[in-house]
Structures are given as C-alpha cells and as structure tokens.
Short mmCIF file of C-alpha atoms in Angstrom, two decimals:
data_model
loop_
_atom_site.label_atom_id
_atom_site.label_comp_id
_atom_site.label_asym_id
_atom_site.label_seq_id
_atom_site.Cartn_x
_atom_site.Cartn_y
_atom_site.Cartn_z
CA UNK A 1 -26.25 -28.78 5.16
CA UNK A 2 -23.36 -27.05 3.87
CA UNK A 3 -22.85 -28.47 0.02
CA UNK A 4 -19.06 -28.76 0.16
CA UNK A 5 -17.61 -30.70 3.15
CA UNK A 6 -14.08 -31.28 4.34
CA UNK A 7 -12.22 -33.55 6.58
CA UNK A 8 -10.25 -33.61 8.94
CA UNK A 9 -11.47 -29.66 10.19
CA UNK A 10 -7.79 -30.07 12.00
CA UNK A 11 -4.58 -32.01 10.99
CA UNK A 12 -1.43 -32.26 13.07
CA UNK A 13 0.83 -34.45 12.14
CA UNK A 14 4.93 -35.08 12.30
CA UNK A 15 7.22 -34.16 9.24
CA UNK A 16 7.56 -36.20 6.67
CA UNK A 17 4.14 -38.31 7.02
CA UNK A 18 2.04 -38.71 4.13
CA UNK A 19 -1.10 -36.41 4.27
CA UNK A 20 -4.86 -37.39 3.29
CA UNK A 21 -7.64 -34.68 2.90
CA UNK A 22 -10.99 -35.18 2.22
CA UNK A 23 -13.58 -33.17 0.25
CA UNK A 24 -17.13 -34.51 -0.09
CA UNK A 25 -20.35 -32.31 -1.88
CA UNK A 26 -23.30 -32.86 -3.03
CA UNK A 27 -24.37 -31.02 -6.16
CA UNK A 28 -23.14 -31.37 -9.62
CA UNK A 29 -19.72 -29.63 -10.44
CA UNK A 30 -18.19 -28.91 -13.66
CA UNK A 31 -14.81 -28.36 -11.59
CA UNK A 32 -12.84 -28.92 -8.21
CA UNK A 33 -10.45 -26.68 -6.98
CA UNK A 34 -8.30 -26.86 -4.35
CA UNK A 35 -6.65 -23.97 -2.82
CA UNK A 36 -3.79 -23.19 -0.15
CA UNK A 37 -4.21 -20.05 2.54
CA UNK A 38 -1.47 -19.63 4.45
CA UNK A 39 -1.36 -16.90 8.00
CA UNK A 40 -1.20 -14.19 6.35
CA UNK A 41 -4.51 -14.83 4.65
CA UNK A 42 -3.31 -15.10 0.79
CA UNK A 43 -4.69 -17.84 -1.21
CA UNK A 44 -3.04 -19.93 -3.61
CA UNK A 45 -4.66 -22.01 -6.54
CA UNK A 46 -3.59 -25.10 -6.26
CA UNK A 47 -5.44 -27.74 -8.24
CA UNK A 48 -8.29 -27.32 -11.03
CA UNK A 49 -9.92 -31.01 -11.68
CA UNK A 50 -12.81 -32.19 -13.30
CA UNK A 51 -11.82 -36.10 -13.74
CA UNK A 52 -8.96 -38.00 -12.38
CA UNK A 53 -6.15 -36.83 -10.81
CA UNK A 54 -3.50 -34.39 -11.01
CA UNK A 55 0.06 -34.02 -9.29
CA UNK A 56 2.36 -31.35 -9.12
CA UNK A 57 5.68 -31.88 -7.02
CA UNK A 58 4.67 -33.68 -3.62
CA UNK A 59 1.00 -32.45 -4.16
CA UNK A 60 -1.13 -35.09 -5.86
CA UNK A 61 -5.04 -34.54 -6.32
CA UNK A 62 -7.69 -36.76 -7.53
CA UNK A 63 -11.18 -36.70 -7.99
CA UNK A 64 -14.34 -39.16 -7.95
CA UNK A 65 -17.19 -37.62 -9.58
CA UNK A 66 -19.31 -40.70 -9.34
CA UNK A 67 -18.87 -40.48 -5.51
CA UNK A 68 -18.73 -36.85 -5.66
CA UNK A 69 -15.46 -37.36 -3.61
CA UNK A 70 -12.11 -35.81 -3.98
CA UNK A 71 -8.79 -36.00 -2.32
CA UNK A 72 -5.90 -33.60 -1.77
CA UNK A 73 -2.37 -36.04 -0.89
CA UNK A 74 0.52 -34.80 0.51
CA UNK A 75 4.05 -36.64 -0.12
CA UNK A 76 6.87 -36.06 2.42
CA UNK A 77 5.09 -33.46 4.55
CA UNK A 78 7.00 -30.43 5.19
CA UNK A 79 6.27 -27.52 7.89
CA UNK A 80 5.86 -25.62 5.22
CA UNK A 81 3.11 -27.01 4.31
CA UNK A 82 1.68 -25.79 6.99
CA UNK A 83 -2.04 -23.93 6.13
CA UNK A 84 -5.78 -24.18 5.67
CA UNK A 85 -6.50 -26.49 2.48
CA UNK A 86 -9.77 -25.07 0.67
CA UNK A 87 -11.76 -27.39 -1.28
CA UNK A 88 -14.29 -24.85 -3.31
CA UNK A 89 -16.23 -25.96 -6.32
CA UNK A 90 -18.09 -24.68 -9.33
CA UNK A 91 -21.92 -25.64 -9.41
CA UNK A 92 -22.77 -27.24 -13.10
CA UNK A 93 -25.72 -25.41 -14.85
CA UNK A 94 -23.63 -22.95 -16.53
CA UNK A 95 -24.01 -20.41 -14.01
CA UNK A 96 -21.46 -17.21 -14.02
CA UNK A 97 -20.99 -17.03 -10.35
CA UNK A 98 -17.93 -17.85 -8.28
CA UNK A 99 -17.20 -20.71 -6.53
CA UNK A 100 -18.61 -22.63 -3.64
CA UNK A 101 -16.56 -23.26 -0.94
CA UNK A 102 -15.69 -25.67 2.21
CA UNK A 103 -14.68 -24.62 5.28
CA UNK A 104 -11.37 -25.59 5.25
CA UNK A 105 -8.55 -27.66 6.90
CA UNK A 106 -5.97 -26.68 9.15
CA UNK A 107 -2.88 -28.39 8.96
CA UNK A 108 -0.30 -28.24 10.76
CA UNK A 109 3.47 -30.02 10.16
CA UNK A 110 5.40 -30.39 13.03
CA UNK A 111 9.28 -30.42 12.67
CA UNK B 1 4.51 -9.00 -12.49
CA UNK B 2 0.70 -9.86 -13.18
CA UNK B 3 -1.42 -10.34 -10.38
CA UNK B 4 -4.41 -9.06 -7.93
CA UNK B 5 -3.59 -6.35 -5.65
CA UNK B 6 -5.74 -5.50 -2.47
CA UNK B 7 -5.11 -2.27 -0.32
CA UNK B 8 -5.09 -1.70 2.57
CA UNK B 9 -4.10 -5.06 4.00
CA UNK B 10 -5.85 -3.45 7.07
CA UNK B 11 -8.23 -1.56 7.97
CA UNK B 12 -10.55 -0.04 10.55
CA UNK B 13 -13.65 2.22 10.87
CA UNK B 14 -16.06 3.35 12.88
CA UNK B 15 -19.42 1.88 13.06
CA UNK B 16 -22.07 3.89 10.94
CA UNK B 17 -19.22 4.68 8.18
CA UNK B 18 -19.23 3.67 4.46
CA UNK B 19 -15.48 2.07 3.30
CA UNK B 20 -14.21 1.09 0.37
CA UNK B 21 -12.20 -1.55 -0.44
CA UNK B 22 -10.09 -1.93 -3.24
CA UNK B 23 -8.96 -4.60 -5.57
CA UNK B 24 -7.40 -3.88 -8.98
CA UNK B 25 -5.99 -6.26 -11.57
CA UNK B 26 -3.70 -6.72 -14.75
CA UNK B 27 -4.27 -9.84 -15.58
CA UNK B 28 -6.59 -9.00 -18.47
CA UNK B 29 -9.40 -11.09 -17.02
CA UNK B 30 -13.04 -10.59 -17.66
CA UNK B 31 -14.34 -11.63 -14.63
CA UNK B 32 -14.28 -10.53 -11.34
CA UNK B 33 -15.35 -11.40 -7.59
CA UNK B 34 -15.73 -10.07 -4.02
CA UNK B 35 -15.44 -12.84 -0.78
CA UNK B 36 -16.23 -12.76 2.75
CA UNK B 37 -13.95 -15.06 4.95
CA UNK B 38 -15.19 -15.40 8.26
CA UNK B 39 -13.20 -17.64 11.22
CA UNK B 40 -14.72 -21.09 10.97
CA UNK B 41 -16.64 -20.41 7.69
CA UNK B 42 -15.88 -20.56 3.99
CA UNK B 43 -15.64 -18.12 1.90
CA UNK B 44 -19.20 -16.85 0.95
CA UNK B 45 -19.67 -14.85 -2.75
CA UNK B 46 -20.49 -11.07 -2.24
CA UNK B 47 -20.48 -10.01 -5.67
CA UNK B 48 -19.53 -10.88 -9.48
CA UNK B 49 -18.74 -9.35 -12.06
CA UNK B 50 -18.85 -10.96 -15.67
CA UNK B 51 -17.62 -7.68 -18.06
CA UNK B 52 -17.63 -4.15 -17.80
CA UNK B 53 -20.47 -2.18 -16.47
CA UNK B 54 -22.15 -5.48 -15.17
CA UNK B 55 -22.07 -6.86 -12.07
CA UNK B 56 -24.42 -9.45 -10.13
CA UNK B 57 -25.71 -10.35 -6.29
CA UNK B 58 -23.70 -13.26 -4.51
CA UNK B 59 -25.31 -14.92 -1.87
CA UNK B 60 -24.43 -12.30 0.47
CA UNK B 61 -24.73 -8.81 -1.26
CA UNK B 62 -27.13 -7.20 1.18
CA UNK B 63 -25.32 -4.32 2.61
CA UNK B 64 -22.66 -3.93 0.30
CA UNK B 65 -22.32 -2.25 -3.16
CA UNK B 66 -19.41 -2.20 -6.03
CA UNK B 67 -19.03 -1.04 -9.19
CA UNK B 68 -16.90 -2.24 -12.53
CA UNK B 69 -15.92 1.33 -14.44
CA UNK B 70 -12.89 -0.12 -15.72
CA UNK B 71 -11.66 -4.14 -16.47
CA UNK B 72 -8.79 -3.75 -14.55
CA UNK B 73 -10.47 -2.21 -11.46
CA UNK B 74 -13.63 -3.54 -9.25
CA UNK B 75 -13.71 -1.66 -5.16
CA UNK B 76 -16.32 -2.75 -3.03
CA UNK B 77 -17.95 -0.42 -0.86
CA UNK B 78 -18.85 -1.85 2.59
CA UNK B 79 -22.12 0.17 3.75
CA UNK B 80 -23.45 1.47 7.12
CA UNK B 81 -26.30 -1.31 6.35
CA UNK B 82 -24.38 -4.21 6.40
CA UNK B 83 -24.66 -5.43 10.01
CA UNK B 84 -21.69 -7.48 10.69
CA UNK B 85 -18.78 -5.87 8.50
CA UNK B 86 -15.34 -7.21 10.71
CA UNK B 87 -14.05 -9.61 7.87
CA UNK B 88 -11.41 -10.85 5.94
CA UNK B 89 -12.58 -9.74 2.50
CA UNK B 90 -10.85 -11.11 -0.54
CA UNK B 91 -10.79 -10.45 -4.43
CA UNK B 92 -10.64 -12.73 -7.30
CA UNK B 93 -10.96 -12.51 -10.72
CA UNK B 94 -11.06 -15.38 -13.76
CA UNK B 95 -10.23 -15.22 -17.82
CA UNK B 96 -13.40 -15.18 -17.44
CA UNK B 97 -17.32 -16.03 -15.75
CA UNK B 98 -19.16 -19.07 -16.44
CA UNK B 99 -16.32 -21.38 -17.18
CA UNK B 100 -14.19 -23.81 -15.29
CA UNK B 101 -11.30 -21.53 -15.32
CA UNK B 102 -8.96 -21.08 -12.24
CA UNK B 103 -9.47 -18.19 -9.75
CA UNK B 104 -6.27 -15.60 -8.64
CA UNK B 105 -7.22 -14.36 -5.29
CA UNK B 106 -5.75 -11.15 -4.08
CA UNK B 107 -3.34 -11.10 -0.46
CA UNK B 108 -6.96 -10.04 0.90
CA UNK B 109 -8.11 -7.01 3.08
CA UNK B 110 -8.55 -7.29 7.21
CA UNK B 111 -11.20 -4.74 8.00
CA UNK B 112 -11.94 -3.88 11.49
CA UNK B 113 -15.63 -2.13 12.61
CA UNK B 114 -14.90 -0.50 15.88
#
C-alpha cells in the first residue's frame, strides 16, 4: 500500500468552480508539501504545512494530522491551473532523506 | 537569478551506454536529491546528498551512481545496469537534509533508452 494517497487520480471540471483535493498517508510526518507540475514537467513548491492551514492567493491548504488528512482548495478555478497536484511528505524520525510522494492529480480547467 | 538548472532537457542513448545527467545549483543549499518520475507513479528517491563528499542510497539507487565534488554541483550517472532507464529524472536540493525545509526542483531531464 502506497503510504501517501491522493484523490481524485483525475479532475475535470468547468472554470471558475471551486476545487477539492485530497491527500491521505499513513505514517508520521513532520511536514506536508504540496507541489504543482505543469506539461512541461517543472515542479513548483507550493505549500509546506505541518498544522493548520495555509493560503496564498486562490490556493488555500490545510492539514489534519490527527486524521493524517490534508487538503489542497482551489478558489475561482482558472485553466491555468491546469496540472498534476503532488502531495509528497517527509517521514518523522529525523531521517535526512527526501520526500515521499503521491501519485498525483490531474486537473484539468476547462474554459 | 537563483535556482536549479538541469541539462539536457532531453536526451537519448543507446542501450548498454553509461549517461550522465546533470543538475547544478546556486542556491547555497546543503542538500541535494536525484528523482525518478515515471507515468502513473510518484516520484521515487534515487539518491541524497546531505554535504559535500557524502551522499546516500534512495529507495531506488541500484543501477545508478552520483557524486557531490562541489556544493553547487551533484550529476547522476545512469549505468548500463540499471534495467529500465526511460524516465523523467528530476533534481532537488534543500537549505538543507533532515529538516522540514521546502524542496526547489529543477525543469527536470527526459531521457530516452533506445
């Protein structure tokens, strides 16, 4: 079972709807990140959590640790939103290697 | 500008060659990493690197090699014994390893195994 899970694997949805993505895992964290990768393959740091929630511009993140839940929100969708959203976290225990990652979402924001 | 630069964005080779992959950064940052990204999959760890002149196994090391000379600089050389090569490979580094600190990825590199 993979330790970081996302959902929806696929998102289409009309501009201007508000978006939901899910990010489940199973192991203890010290942090959350969320990440953008658009065609071309670069990706983008988008959110660092460890409690609570977070929001920059029409991006708003939050973060359950109890549930071992988080949640990526998009305001006003945009087609330029359009990408794969990476949920990816860092395994507590002090350990010095890199992150563990979901598979991804694929959204897509129709005009 | 700061930042994390990969070359080439593509790449091909012939099955049975070594290739190197570059990444190089001026960021300042300590730490370093090497991903595989393959379609359906996330990202799997390859390689660290904490500091100069160290480096550790990710989960997926076998066939691969690197080396960290220099801070600013960590290639990864993709072997003949790595079995399944055709990836999207991707650098990172962080201020630095074994913190929550936030990863810059590089644009990435495409390589092709013909």
């Amino acid at each position: 079972k993979n330790e970081v899970e996302q959902s929806p694997q696929n998102l289409t949805a009309q501009e201007g709807e508000f978006i939901t993505i899910n990010c489940s895992y199973s192991v203890g964290i010290s942090a959350l990140h969320w990440l953008q990768q658009h065609p071309g393959g670069g990706i983008v740091s988008l959110f660092m959590l460890s409690s609570g929630k977070k929001k920059h511009g029409r991006l708003i993140a939050t973060i359950n640790i109890q549930e071992k839940h988080s949640s990526l929100h998009i305001t006003a969708s945009h087609p330029r939103d359009s990408a794969v959203y990476i949920c990816a976290v860092r395994t507590s225990g002090g350990g010095a290697d890199g992150l563990t990652f979901g598979k991804g979402t694929h959204l897509i924001i129709q005009p | 500008d700061g930042g994390i630069t990969q070359s080439p964005k593509y790449l091909f080779r012939k099955e049975g060659q070594n290739v190197t992959l570059s990444c190089e950064q001026n960021l300042n940052h300590d730490a370093m990493y090497w991903y595989r990204q393959d379609p359906g999959q996330g990202l799997r760890l390859i390689y660290y690197s904490q500091i100069v002149n160290d480096f550790q196994k990710g989960d997926i090391a076998e066939g691969y090699s690197v080396s960290r000379e220099k801070k600013e600089s960590f290639p990864l050389t993709v072997t003949s014994a790595q079995k399944n090569p055709t990836a999207f490979y991707l650098c990172a580094s962080s201020i630095a390893a074994g913190r929550a600190d936030t990863q810059y990825f590089g644009p990435g590199t495409r390589l092709t195994v013909l």
